[in-house]
Short mmCIF file of C-alpha atoms in Angstrom, two decimals:
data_model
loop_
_atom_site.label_atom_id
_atom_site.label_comp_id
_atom_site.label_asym_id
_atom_site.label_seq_id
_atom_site.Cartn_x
_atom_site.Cartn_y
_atom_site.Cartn_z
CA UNK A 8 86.33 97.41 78.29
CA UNK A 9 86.29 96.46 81.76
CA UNK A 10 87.04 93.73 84.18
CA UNK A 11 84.59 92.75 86.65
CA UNK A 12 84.93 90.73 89.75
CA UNK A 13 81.12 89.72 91.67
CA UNK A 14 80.40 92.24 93.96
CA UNK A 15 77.83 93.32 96.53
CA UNK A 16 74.26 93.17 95.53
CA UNK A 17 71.79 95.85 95.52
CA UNK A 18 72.70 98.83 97.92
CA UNK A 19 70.13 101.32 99.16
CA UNK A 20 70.09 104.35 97.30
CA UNK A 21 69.81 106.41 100.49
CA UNK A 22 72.54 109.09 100.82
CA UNK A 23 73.73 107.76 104.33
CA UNK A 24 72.44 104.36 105.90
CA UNK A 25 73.68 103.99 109.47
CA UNK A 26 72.74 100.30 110.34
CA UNK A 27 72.88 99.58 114.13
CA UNK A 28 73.78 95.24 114.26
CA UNK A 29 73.07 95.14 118.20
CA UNK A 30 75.02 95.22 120.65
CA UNK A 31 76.77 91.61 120.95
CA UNK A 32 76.86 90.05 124.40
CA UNK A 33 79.48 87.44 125.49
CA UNK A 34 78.22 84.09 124.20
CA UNK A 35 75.85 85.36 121.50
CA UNK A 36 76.42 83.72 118.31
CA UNK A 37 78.96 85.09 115.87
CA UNK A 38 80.30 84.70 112.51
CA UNK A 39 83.56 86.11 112.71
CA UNK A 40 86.14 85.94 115.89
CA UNK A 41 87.75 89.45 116.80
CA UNK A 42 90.90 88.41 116.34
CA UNK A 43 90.13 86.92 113.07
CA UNK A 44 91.82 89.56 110.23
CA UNK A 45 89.40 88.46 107.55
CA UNK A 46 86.14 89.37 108.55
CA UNK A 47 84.13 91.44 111.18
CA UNK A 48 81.42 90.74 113.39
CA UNK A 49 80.45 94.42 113.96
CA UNK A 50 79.19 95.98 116.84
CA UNK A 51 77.94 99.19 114.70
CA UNK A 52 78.51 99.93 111.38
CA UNK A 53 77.77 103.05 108.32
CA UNK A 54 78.03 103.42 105.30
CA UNK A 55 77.59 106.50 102.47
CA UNK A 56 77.88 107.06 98.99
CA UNK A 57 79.36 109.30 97.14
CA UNK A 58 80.12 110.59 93.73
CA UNK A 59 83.71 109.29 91.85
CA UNK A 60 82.91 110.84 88.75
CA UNK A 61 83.98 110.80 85.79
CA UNK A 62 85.36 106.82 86.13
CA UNK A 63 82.04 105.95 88.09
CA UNK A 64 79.27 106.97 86.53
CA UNK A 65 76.82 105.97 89.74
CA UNK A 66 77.67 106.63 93.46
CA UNK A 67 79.97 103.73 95.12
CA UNK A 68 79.53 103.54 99.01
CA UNK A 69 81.93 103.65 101.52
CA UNK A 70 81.57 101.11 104.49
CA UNK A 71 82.44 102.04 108.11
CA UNK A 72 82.64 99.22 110.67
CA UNK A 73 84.14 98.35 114.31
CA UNK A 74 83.74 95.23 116.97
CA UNK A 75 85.22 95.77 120.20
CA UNK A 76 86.63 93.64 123.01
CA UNK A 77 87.24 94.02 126.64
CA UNK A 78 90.95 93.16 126.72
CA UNK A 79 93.08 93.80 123.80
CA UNK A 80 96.77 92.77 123.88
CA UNK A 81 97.48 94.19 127.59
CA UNK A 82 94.58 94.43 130.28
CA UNK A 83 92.78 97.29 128.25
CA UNK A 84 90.22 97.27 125.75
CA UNK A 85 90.70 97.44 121.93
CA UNK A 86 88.23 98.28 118.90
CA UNK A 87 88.51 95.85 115.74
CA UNK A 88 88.22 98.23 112.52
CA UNK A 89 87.15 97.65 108.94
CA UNK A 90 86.11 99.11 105.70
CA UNK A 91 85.56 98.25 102.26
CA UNK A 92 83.45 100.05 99.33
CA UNK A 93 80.35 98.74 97.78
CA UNK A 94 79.43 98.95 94.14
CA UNK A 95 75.70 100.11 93.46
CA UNK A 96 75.97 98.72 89.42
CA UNK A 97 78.93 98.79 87.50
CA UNK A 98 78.33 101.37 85.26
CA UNK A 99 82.23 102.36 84.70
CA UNK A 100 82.88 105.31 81.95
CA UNK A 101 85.20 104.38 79.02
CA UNK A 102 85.73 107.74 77.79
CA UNK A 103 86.99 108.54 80.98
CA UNK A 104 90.17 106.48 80.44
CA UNK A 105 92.91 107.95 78.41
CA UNK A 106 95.56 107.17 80.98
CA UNK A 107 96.80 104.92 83.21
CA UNK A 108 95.53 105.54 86.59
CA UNK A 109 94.88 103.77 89.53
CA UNK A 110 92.42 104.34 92.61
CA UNK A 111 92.25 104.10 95.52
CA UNK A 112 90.27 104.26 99.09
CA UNK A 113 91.76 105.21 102.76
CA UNK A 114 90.01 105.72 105.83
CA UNK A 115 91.30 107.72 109.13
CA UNK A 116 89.95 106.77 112.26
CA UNK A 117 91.20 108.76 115.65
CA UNK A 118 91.52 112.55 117.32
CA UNK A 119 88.43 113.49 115.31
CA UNK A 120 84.66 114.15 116.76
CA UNK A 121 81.65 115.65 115.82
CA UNK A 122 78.63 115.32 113.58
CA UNK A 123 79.22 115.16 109.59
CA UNK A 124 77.12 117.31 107.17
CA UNK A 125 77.14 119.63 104.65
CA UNK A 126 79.48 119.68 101.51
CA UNK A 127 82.51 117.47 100.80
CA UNK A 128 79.97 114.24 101.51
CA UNK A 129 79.98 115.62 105.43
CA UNK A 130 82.82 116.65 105.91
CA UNK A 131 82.77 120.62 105.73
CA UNK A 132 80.59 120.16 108.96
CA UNK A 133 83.54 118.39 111.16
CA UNK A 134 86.02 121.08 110.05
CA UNK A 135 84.77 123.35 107.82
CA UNK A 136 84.82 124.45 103.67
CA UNK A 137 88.43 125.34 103.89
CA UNK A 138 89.96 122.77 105.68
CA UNK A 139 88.53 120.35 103.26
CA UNK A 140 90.08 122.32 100.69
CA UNK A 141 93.00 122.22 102.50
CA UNK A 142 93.47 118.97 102.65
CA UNK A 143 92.27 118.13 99.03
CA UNK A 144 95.60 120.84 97.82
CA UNK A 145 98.05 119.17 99.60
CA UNK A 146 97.32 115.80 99.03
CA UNK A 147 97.04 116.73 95.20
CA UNK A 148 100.39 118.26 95.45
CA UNK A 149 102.23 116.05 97.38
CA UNK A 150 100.90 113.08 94.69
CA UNK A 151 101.71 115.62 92.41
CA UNK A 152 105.22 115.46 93.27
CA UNK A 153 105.81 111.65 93.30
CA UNK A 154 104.09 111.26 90.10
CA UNK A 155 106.47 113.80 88.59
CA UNK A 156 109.96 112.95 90.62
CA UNK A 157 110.37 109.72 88.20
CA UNK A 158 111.01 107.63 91.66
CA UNK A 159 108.93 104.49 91.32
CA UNK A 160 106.00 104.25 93.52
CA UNK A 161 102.71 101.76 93.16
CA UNK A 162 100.16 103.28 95.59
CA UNK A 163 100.24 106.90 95.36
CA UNK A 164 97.61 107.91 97.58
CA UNK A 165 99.73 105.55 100.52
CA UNK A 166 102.41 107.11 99.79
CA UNK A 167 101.45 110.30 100.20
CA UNK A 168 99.52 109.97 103.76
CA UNK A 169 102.72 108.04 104.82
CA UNK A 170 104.08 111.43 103.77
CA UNK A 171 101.52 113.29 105.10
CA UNK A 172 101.73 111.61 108.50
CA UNK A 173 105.66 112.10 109.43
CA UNK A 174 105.92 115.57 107.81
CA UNK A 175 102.36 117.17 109.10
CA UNK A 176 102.27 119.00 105.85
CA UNK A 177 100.77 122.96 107.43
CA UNK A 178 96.75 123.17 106.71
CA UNK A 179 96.34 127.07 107.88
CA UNK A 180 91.86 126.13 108.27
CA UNK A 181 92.33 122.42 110.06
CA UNK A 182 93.13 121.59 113.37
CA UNK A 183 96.77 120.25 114.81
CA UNK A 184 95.19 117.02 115.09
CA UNK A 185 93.12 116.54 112.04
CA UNK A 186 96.42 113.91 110.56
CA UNK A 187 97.87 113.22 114.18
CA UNK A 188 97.07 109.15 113.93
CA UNK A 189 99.85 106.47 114.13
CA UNK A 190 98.42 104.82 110.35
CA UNK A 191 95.72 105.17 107.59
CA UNK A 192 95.44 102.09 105.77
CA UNK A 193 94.59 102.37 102.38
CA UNK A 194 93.37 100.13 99.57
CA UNK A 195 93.75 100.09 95.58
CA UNK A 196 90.07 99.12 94.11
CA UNK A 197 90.58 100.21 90.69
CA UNK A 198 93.02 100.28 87.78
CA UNK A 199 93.06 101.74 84.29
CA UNK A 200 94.71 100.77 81.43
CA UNK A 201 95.22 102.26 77.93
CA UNK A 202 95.18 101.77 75.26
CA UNK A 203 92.85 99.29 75.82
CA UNK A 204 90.40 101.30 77.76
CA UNK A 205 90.05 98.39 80.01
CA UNK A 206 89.36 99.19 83.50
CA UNK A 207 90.19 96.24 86.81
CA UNK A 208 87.83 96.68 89.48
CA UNK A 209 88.42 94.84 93.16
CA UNK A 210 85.49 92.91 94.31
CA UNK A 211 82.92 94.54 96.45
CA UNK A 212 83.56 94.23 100.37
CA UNK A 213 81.33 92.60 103.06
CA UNK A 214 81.91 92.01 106.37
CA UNK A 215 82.77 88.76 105.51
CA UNK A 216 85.57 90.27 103.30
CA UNK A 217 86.35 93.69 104.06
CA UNK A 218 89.06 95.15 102.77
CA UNK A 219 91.04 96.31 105.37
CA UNK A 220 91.04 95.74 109.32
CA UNK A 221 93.18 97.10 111.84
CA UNK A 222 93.23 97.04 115.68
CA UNK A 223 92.96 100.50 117.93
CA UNK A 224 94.33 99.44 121.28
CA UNK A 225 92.82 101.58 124.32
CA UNK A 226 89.88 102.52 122.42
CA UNK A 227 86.23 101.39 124.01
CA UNK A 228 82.86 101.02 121.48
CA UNK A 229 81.49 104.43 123.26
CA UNK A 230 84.50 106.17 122.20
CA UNK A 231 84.81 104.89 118.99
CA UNK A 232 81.11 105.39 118.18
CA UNK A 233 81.80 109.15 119.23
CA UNK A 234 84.77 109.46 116.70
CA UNK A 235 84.17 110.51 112.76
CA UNK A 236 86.13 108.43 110.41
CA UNK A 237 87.35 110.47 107.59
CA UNK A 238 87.33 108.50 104.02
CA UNK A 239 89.71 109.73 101.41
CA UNK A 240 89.43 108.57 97.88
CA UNK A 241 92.01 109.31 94.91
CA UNK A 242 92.24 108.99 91.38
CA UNK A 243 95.64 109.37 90.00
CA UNK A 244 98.42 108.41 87.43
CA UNK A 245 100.10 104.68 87.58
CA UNK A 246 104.07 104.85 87.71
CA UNK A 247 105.52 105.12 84.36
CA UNK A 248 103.11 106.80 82.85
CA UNK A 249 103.25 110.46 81.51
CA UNK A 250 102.85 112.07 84.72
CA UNK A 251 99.76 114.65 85.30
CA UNK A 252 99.97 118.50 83.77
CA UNK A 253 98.96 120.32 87.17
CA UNK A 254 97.89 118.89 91.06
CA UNK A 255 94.13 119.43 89.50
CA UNK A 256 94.51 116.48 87.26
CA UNK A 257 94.54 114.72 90.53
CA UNK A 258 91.50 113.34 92.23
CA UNK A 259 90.98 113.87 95.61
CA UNK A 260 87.30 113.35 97.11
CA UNK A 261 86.38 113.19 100.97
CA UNK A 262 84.05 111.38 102.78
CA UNK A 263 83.07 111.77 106.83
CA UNK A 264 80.72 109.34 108.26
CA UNK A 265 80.13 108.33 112.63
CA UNK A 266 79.11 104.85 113.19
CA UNK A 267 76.03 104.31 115.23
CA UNK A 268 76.20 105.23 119.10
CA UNK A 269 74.52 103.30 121.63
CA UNK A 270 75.02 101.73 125.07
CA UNK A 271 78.21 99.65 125.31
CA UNK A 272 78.94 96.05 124.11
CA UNK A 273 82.18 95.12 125.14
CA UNK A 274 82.48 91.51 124.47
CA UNK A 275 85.33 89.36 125.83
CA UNK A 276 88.00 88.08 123.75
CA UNK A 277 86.52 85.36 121.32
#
């Protein structure tokens, strides 16, 4: 069974879509102020989908966007960030439920350059096969652990980058910097429940309702555009249920993706 809340419509079946919006110039007309949490009026935006298998049975899609601004909360400038994931159908597999788990999506922004391809939806091109697999083992054992220390805990994958963040867990293939960002926000989208085989979905993003948005103070659109925001998803057990036999049973899938670069479009404050 499973519980569905309206999503997005119809999303290109394209692998990647990088959609340039313009460049917005002070007193153009917009939708959504930049100080306004709720929604974005982005300056650039990407998205790419990816495989969540076996609780997905079709690719969801990861959504990248920033706005900027010429003076954030000092005289500098600032970038406006946001995500959300988008839901090509809702083709959800029931016999993939036979615990409780919950899912979720995060998305690292900062210290990180280059051009995304190959495996691990681009991400073996920023740093390579075995820092990808890197990453994937320790976040699978350090949810491993909290699932199995019988401390309570509701978001496991935020708990484990807040982890991840003060204690700089070692990653012998990845750079010093691949983790070194102040925050990764993260967002639960989906929750399963047994017996009952009934799975909770969170409604599809826009930019009229993203999921998450944060604020990156000294950061301009041309240096944001240059930086590769790093999309981690996870699939793993809900607190007080029997916890998972190895770190495998753990889901851990990564996702690279660079917004559009162009000239700039710092906009004043709105």
């Amino acid at each position: 069974m499973m519980t569905l809340y309206p999503g997005l419509g119809c999303l290109t079946q394209l692998w990647i879509i990088f959609v340039a919006l313009g460049l917005v110039q002070c007193g153009s007309a917009q939708f959504c102020s930049f100080w306004n949490s709720g929604c974005i009026d982005p300056l650039a935006q990407a998205a790419v989908s990816f495989q969540f298998e076996p609780l997905f049975a079709d690719p969801i899609t990861l959504f990248y966007a920033f706005d900027s601004s010429l003076h954030g909360k000092g005289e500098g400038p600032m970038t406006k960030t946001a995500f959300w994931l988008g839901y090509k159908d809702h083709n959800i597999n029931p016999y993939a439920v036979d615990m409780n788990r919950t899912s979720e999506i995060a998305l690292r922004v900062g210290n990180l350059t280059g051009t995304p391809s190959g495996s691990n939806n681009g991400c073996d091109g920023i740093w390579g096969p075995h820092c990808s697999q890197d990453i994937q083992t320790a976040l699978q054992n350090i949810i491993f652990k909290i699932a199995t220390s019988g401390d309570y805990y509701t978001q496991p994958l935020a708990t484990a980058l807040d982890q991840f963040i003060v204690d700089q867990p070692e990653l012998p293939s990845c750079g010093a910097s691949v983790f070194d960002v102040a925050a990764i926000p993260v967002q639960d989208f989906a929750y399963e429940q047994v017996p009952s085989e009934e799975v909770t979905i969170m409604k599809g993003g826009a930019g009229y309702h993203p999921w998450q948005v944060w604020y990156i103070d000294q950061m301009t659109d041309i240096q944001q555009a240059s930086q590769v925001a790093v999309g981690i998803a996870s699939r793993a057990p809900t607190f007080g249920d029997q916890p998972p036999l190895t770190p495998n049973d753990i889901q851990i899938e990564l996702v690279c993706l660079q917004a559009p670069q162009g000239p700039s479009g710092l906009k004043d404050n709105d």
